[in-house]
Structure formats: C-alpha cells, structure tokens
Amino acid sequence: MIIKYLLSNKYQAVHYKKGAVIYQPGAEPKAVYFIKSGEVRMVTVNDDGKEFIQGIFKENQYFGEPALLLNKPYLAFTIVTRDAEIIAVNKNDFFKLIEEDRSFSMELIKTLSNRLFYKSMMLEELANEQAEHRVKTLIAYLLKNMEKGASLDITRQQLADMSGLRVETVIRIVKKLADEKVLKLQKGKIIKMET
C-alpha cells in the first residue's frame, strides 16, 4: 500500500543491480528506502571479513529508518542481493509521512518492534553454544508467518551468516533435521510443515 502511495505522490523507483551498495557504515542517513521489487541484505563485517546478516528486506518492505530517526550514522552495509527497484524517501518527507498517516505510524512501530524482537532472540541464540539449537530457532522464526507448504527463500549461506555459524555446519544441521523429520526439504528448499 505504501509503495502505491509513494509512486502516486511524485516518488520514483530507482533501479539497482545485484551487488550495488545502497549505503555503508559511517554514512549519514539521508533517506528511508522502500523496496518496490527485488531484495536487499543488511550486513556487518568483522575484522576477518566475515559477514553477519542483520536483516533481509524484500518487496514492500523498507530499511534505513532507525539511523534516520536517531540521526546517527549507519552501522551496516546494505547490499542488493536481487536486482531491485527502490524508492528513497528523504528525511523531511519521511517525518511528514509519520505525522500525517496514522496507519503508517502504527506499521512503523510494529516493524521496529519486530526487528528489536528478532535482534534480542538472535543475541540469546548466539550466546547458546549449541549450533543445532541456533539453526532450529532461526528457521522456526523465519517460517512463523508463512503459510503451510510455503518454501523459505533463504540460502544455507544466508542462514550461516544470520546464525554466526559456518555454512558447512548449517548444511549438516539442516540435513540432520530433515532426516529426523523436524523440518521438510523439497528440492533443497525448507518447507513450512503443519504445526
């Protein structure tokens, strides 16, 4: 709904190719980015060059608002993972949107709350030494709002980057969980089962 509103009110979607960086750590926030199509991942990189995925954003989602709301520099890279069309809404217009559109304000609060919940859950999981528990919890969280039979559109590498584990470990754990019928695999994709 917000994408249609933006497009009908002078905003234009800009095309980004896979691999493009929207912003990087230390940059001053200038806009909030709404995804019309495509996918963007938000990552931090440690001193050894290992990526840790902070979030994956898809069509009809947005990113960049925490830094803008707090007027603090970005802490992560945002990298296009699938060719994307993105609408940038500058700071003044974003604040105007919050003030004038109550439903958008409530949606923003829910989005920020969900992200905070996810970060809290992942901090707890990263403190847990058991790799299998981390992977199970992460997959359960990612599948929770999906319909039965839907496939999780996340690679093993992305699961590894989100859980702080090596990709080989994640592959082994996912196969083990599938063998134990804890999760279902279909053509290599994790499928939501009946709960």
C-alpha positions as YAML, in Angstrom:
chain: A
units: angstrom
residues:
- id: 1
  name: MET
  ca: [0.00, 0.00, 0.00]
- id: 2
  name: ILE
  ca: [2.75, 2.47, 0.91]
- id: 3
  name: ILE
  ca: [4.58, 1.78, -2.37]
- id: 4
  name: LYS
  ca: [1.45, 2.72, -4.39]
- id: 5
  name: TYR
  ca: [1.04, 5.84, -2.29]
- id: 6
  name: LEU
  ca: [4.66, 6.89, -2.87]
- id: 7
  name: LEU
  ca: [4.52, 6.24, -6.62]
- id: 8
  name: SER
  ca: [1.33, 8.28, -6.92]
- id: 9
  name: ASN
  ca: [2.92, 11.15, -4.97]
- id: 10
  name: LYS
  ca: [5.95, 12.17, -7.07]
- id: 11
  name: TYR
  ca: [8.36, 9.46, -5.86]
- id: 12
  name: GLN
  ca: [10.27, 7.43, -8.41]
- id: 13
  name: ALA
  ca: [11.77, 3.98, -8.08]
- id: 14
  name: VAL
  ca: [15.48, 3.74, -8.93]
- id: 15
  name: HIS
  ca: [16.87, 0.52, -10.46]
- id: 16
  name: TYR
  ca: [19.79, -1.14, -8.63]
- id: 17
  name: LYS
  ca: [21.73, -4.11, -9.97]
- id: 18
  name: LYS
  ca: [22.66, -7.10, -7.82]
- id: 19
  name: GLY
  ca: [25.75, -6.25, -5.78]
- id: 20
  name: ALA
  ca: [25.05, -2.50, -5.57]
- id: 21
  name: VAL
  ca: [25.65, -0.92, -2.16]
- id: 22
  name: ILE
  ca: [22.83, 1.40, -1.06]
- id: 23
  name: TYR
  ca: [24.73, 2.71, 1.97]
- id: 24
  name: GLN
  ca: [27.67, 1.68, 4.14]
- id: 25
  name: PRO
  ca: [28.76, 2.03, 7.78]
- id: 26
  name: GLY
  ca: [29.54, 5.57, 8.85]
- id: 27
  name: ALA
  ca: [27.40, 7.24, 6.17]
- id: 28
  name: GLU
  ca: [24.99, 9.92, 7.37]
- id: 29
  name: PRO
  ca: [21.33, 8.91, 6.98]
- id: 30
  name: LYS
  ca: [19.55, 10.86, 4.26]
- id: 31
  name: ALA
  ca: [16.52, 8.67, 3.46]
- id: 32
  name: VAL
  ca: [14.42, 5.61, 4.21]
- id: 33
  name: TYR
  ca: [14.41, 3.07, 1.37]
- id: 34
  name: PHE
  ca: [11.19, 1.35, 0.24]
- id: 35
  name: ILE
  ca: [11.55, -1.76, -1.93]
- id: 36
  name: LYS
  ca: [9.20, -1.93, -4.91]
- id: 37
  name: SER
  ca: [10.86, -5.12, -6.17]
- id: 38
  name: GLY
  ca: [13.99, -7.15, -5.51]
- id: 39
  name: GLU
  ca: [15.89, -7.91, -2.32]
- id: 40
  name: VAL
  ca: [18.46, -6.20, -0.10]
- id: 41
  name: ARG
  ca: [20.53, -7.66, 2.72]
- id: 42
  name: MET
  ca: [21.91, -5.65, 5.63]
- id: 43
  name: VAL
  ca: [25.27, -6.92, 6.86]
- id: 44
  name: THR
  ca: [28.00, -6.06, 9.27]
- id: 45
  name: VAL
  ca: [31.52, -7.29, 8.55]
- id: 46
  name: ASN
  ca: [34.03, -8.24, 11.26]
- id: 47
  name: ASP
  ca: [37.79, -7.62, 11.12]
- id: 48
  name: ASP
  ca: [38.32, -11.04, 9.47]
- id: 49
  name: GLY
  ca: [35.91, -10.12, 6.66]
- id: 50
  name: LYS
  ca: [33.12, -12.44, 7.85]
- id: 51
  name: GLU
  ca: [29.64, -11.12, 7.12]
- id: 52
  name: PHE
  ca: [26.85, -11.27, 9.68]
- id: 53
  name: ILE
  ca: [23.39, -10.69, 8.22]
- id: 54
  name: GLN
  ca: [21.38, -8.21, 10.26]
- id: 55
  name: GLY
  ca: [18.32, -8.49, 8.04]
- id: 56
  name: ILE
  ca: [16.98, -9.37, 4.61]
- id: 57
  name: PHE
  ca: [14.47, -6.96, 3.09]
- id: 58
  name: LYS
  ca: [12.12, -7.81, 0.24]
- id: 59
  name: GLU
  ca: [9.32, -6.31, -1.86]
- id: 60
  name: ASN
  ca: [7.03, -3.92, 0.08]
- id: 61
  name: GLN
  ca: [9.49, -3.66, 2.98]
- id: 62
  name: TYR
  ca: [11.74, -0.77, 3.90]
- id: 63
  name: PHE
  ca: [15.05, -0.17, 5.64]
- id: 64
  name: GLY
  ca: [17.28, 2.61, 6.94]
- id: 65
  name: GLU
  ca: [14.76, 4.17, 9.31]
- id: 66
  name: PRO
  ca: [16.49, 3.56, 12.69]
- id: 67
  name: ALA
  ca: [19.56, 5.64, 11.78]
- id: 68
  name: LEU
  ca: [17.36, 8.32, 10.24]
- id: 69
  name: LEU
  ca: [15.05, 8.51, 13.28]
- id: 70
  name: LEU
  ca: [18.04, 8.75, 15.65]
- id: 71
  name: ASN
  ca: [20.14, 10.93, 13.31]
- id: 72
  name: LYS
  ca: [23.08, 8.53, 13.78]
- id: 73
  name: PRO
  ca: [25.43, 7.14, 11.10]
- id: 74
  name: TYR
  ca: [24.55, 3.79, 9.54]
- id: 75
  name: LEU
  ca: [26.17, 0.79, 11.24]
- id: 76
  name: ALA
  ca: [25.92, -1.73, 8.42]
- id: 77
  name: PHE
  ca: [26.20, -2.23, 4.68]
- id: 78
  name: THR
  ca: [23.02, -2.63, 2.64]
- id: 79
  name: ILE
  ca: [23.71, -4.66, -0.49]
- id: 80
  name: VAL
  ca: [21.28, -5.54, -3.29]
- id: 81
  name: THR
  ca: [21.02, -9.34, -3.49]
- id: 82
  name: ARG
  ca: [18.48, -9.40, -6.36]
- id: 83
  name: ASP
  ca: [18.09, -6.62, -8.93]
- id: 84
  name: ALA
  ca: [15.82, -4.09, -7.22]
- id: 85
  name: GLU
  ca: [13.64, -1.04, -7.67]
- id: 86
  name: ILE
  ca: [13.92, 1.16, -4.61]
- id: 87
  name: ILE
  ca: [12.18, 4.40, -3.64]
- id: 88
  name: ALA
  ca: [14.20, 6.73, -1.40]
- id: 89
  name: VAL
  ca: [12.12, 8.97, 0.87]
- id: 90
  name: ASN
  ca: [14.14, 11.87, 2.30]
- id: 91
  name: LYS
  ca: [14.14, 12.72, 6.00]
- id: 92
  name: ASN
  ca: [11.64, 15.60, 5.89]
- id: 93
  name: ASP
  ca: [9.15, 13.65, 3.79]
- id: 94
  name: PHE
  ca: [9.52, 10.57, 5.98]
- id: 95
  name: PHE
  ca: [8.75, 12.56, 9.13]
- id: 96
  name: LYS
  ca: [5.80, 14.17, 7.37]
- id: 97
  name: LEU
  ca: [4.51, 10.71, 6.43]
- id: 98
  name: ILE
  ca: [4.75, 9.59, 10.08]
- id: 99
  name: GLU
  ca: [2.89, 12.68, 11.29]
- id: 100
  name: GLU
  ca: [0.13, 12.60, 8.68]
- id: 101
  name: ASP
  ca: [-0.55, 8.88, 8.25]
- id: 102
  name: ARG
  ca: [-1.60, 7.16, 11.48]
- id: 103
  name: SER
  ca: [-1.75, 3.69, 9.88]
- id: 104
  name: PHE
  ca: [1.81, 4.09, 8.56]
- id: 105
  name: SER
  ca: [2.97, 5.22, 12.03]
- id: 106
  name: MET
  ca: [1.47, 2.09, 13.58]
- id: 107
  name: GLU
  ca: [3.07, -0.06, 10.87]
- id: 108
  name: LEU
  ca: [6.43, 1.58, 11.58]
- id: 109
  name: ILE
  ca: [6.09, 0.83, 15.31]
- id: 110
  name: LYS
  ca: [5.26, -2.83, 14.55]
- id: 111
  name: THR
  ca: [8.16, -3.12, 12.11]
- id: 112
  name: LEU
  ca: [10.65, -1.66, 14.59]
- id: 113
  name: SER
  ca: [9.27, -3.88, 17.37]
- id: 114
  name: ASN
  ca: [9.62, -7.00, 15.19]
- id: 115
  name: ARG
  ca: [13.20, -6.10, 14.37]
- id: 116
  name: LEU
  ca: [14.01, -5.48, 18.03]
- id: 117
  name: PHE
  ca: [12.44, -8.83, 18.95]
- id: 118
  name: TYR
  ca: [14.50, -10.58, 16.24]
- id: 119
  name: LYS
  ca: [17.74, -8.94, 17.44]
- id: 120
  name: SER
  ca: [17.00, -9.94, 21.05]
- id: 121
  name: MET
  ca: [16.23, -13.51, 20.00]
- id: 122
  name: MET
  ca: [19.43, -13.75, 17.96]
- id: 123
  name: LEU
  ca: [21.58, -12.35, 20.79]
- id: 124
  name: GLU
  ca: [20.19, -15.05, 23.07]
- id: 125
  name: GLU
  ca: [20.81, -17.70, 20.41]
- id: 126
  name: LEU
  ca: [24.37, -16.53, 19.74]
- id: 127
  name: ALA
  ca: [25.08, -16.96, 23.45]
- id: 128
  name: ASN
  ca: [23.85, -20.56, 23.15]
- id: 129
  name: GLU
  ca: [26.76, -22.84, 22.33]
- id: 130
  name: GLN
  ca: [24.57, -25.46, 20.63]
- id: 131
  name: ALA
  ca: [24.68, -24.85, 16.88]
- id: 132
  name: GLU
  ca: [21.66, -27.07, 16.21]
- id: 133
  name: HIS
  ca: [19.52, -25.09, 18.66]
- id: 134
  name: ARG
  ca: [20.55, -21.84, 16.94]
- id: 135
  name: VAL
  ca: [19.60, -23.14, 13.49]
- id: 136
  name: LYS
  ca: [16.27, -24.62, 14.67]
- id: 137
  name: THR
  ca: [15.27, -21.39, 16.41]
- id: 138
  name: LEU
  ca: [16.25, -19.24, 13.43]
- id: 139
  name: ILE
  ca: [14.36, -21.42, 10.93]
- id: 140
  name: ALA
  ca: [11.28, -21.51, 13.19]
- id: 141
  name: TYR
  ca: [11.36, -17.71, 13.43]
- id: 142
  name: LEU
  ca: [11.72, -17.26, 9.66]
- id: 143
  name: LEU
  ca: [8.87, -19.69, 8.94]
- id: 144
  name: LYS
  ca: [6.45, -18.46, 11.61]
- id: 145
  name: ASN
  ca: [4.37, -16.07, 9.48]
- id: 146
  name: MET
  ca: [4.45, -18.17, 6.34]
- id: 147
  name: GLU
  ca: [1.62, -20.36, 5.08]
- id: 148
  name: LYS
  ca: [1.83, -24.15, 5.32]
- id: 149
  name: GLY
  ca: [3.64, -25.53, 2.27]
- id: 150
  name: ALA
  ca: [5.50, -22.26, 1.54]
- id: 151
  name: SER
  ca: [9.25, -22.51, 0.96]
- id: 152
  name: LEU
  ca: [11.82, -20.48, 2.84]
- id: 153
  name: ASP
  ca: [13.61, -18.30, 0.30]
- id: 154
  name: ILE
  ca: [16.93, -18.21, 2.18]
- id: 155
  name: THR
  ca: [20.18, -19.91, 1.21]
- id: 156
  name: ARG
  ca: [22.28, -22.03, 3.56]
- id: 157
  name: GLN
  ca: [24.96, -19.32, 3.33]
- id: 158
  name: GLN
  ca: [22.44, -16.72, 4.49]
- id: 159
  name: LEU
  ca: [21.37, -18.98, 7.38]
- id: 160
  name: ALA
  ca: [25.04, -19.31, 8.32]
- id: 161
  name: ASP
  ca: [25.56, -15.55, 8.15]
- id: 162
  name: MET
  ca: [22.46, -14.95, 10.27]
- id: 163
  name: SER
  ca: [23.38, -17.52, 12.92]
- id: 164
  name: GLY
  ca: [27.12, -16.86, 13.13]
- id: 165
  name: LEU
  ca: [27.91, -20.44, 12.05]
- id: 166
  name: ARG
  ca: [29.92, -21.86, 9.16]
- id: 167
  name: VAL
  ca: [27.91, -22.81, 6.08]
- id: 168
  name: GLU
  ca: [29.14, -26.42, 6.32]
- id: 169
  name: THR
  ca: [27.72, -26.62, 9.85]
- id: 170
  name: VAL
  ca: [24.35, -25.25, 8.72]
- id: 171
  name: ILE
  ca: [24.18, -27.69, 5.78]
- id: 172
  name: ARG
  ca: [24.91, -30.63, 8.10]
- id: 173
  name: ILE
  ca: [22.32, -29.48, 10.68]
- id: 174
  name: VAL
  ca: [19.57, -28.83, 8.09]
- id: 175
  name: LYS
  ca: [20.13, -32.31, 6.60]
- id: 176
  name: LYS
  ca: [20.05, -33.89, 10.08]
- id: 177
  name: LEU
  ca: [16.82, -32.03, 10.98]
- id: 178
  name: ALA
  ca: [15.23, -33.15, 7.70]
- id: 179
  name: ASP
  ca: [16.31, -36.77, 8.33]
- id: 180
  name: GLU
  ca: [14.74, -36.53, 11.81]
- id: 181
  name: LYS
  ca: [11.53, -35.07, 10.24]
- id: 182
  name: VAL
  ca: [11.92, -31.90, 12.32]
- id: 183
  name: LEU
  ca: [11.73, -29.94, 9.06]
- id: 184
  name: LYS
  ca: [10.82, -30.74, 5.48]
- id: 185
  name: LEU
  ca: [13.07, -30.29, 2.46]
- id: 186
  name: GLN
  ca: [11.79, -30.14, -1.10]
- id: 187
  name: LYS
  ca: [14.28, -29.62, -3.95]
- id: 188
  name: GLY
  ca: [16.73, -28.26, -1.39]
- id: 189
  name: LYS
  ca: [14.26, -25.68, -0.02]
- id: 190
  name: ILE
  ca: [12.99, -25.69, 3.57]
- id: 191
  name: ILE
  ca: [9.20, -26.06, 3.52]
- id: 192
  name: LYS
  ca: [6.79, -24.95, 6.25]
- id: 193
  name: MET
  ca: [5.11, -28.02, 7.75]
- id: 194
  name: GLU
  ca: [1.91, -28.22, 9.78]
- id: 195
  name: THR
  ca: [2.47, -27.13, 13.35]
...
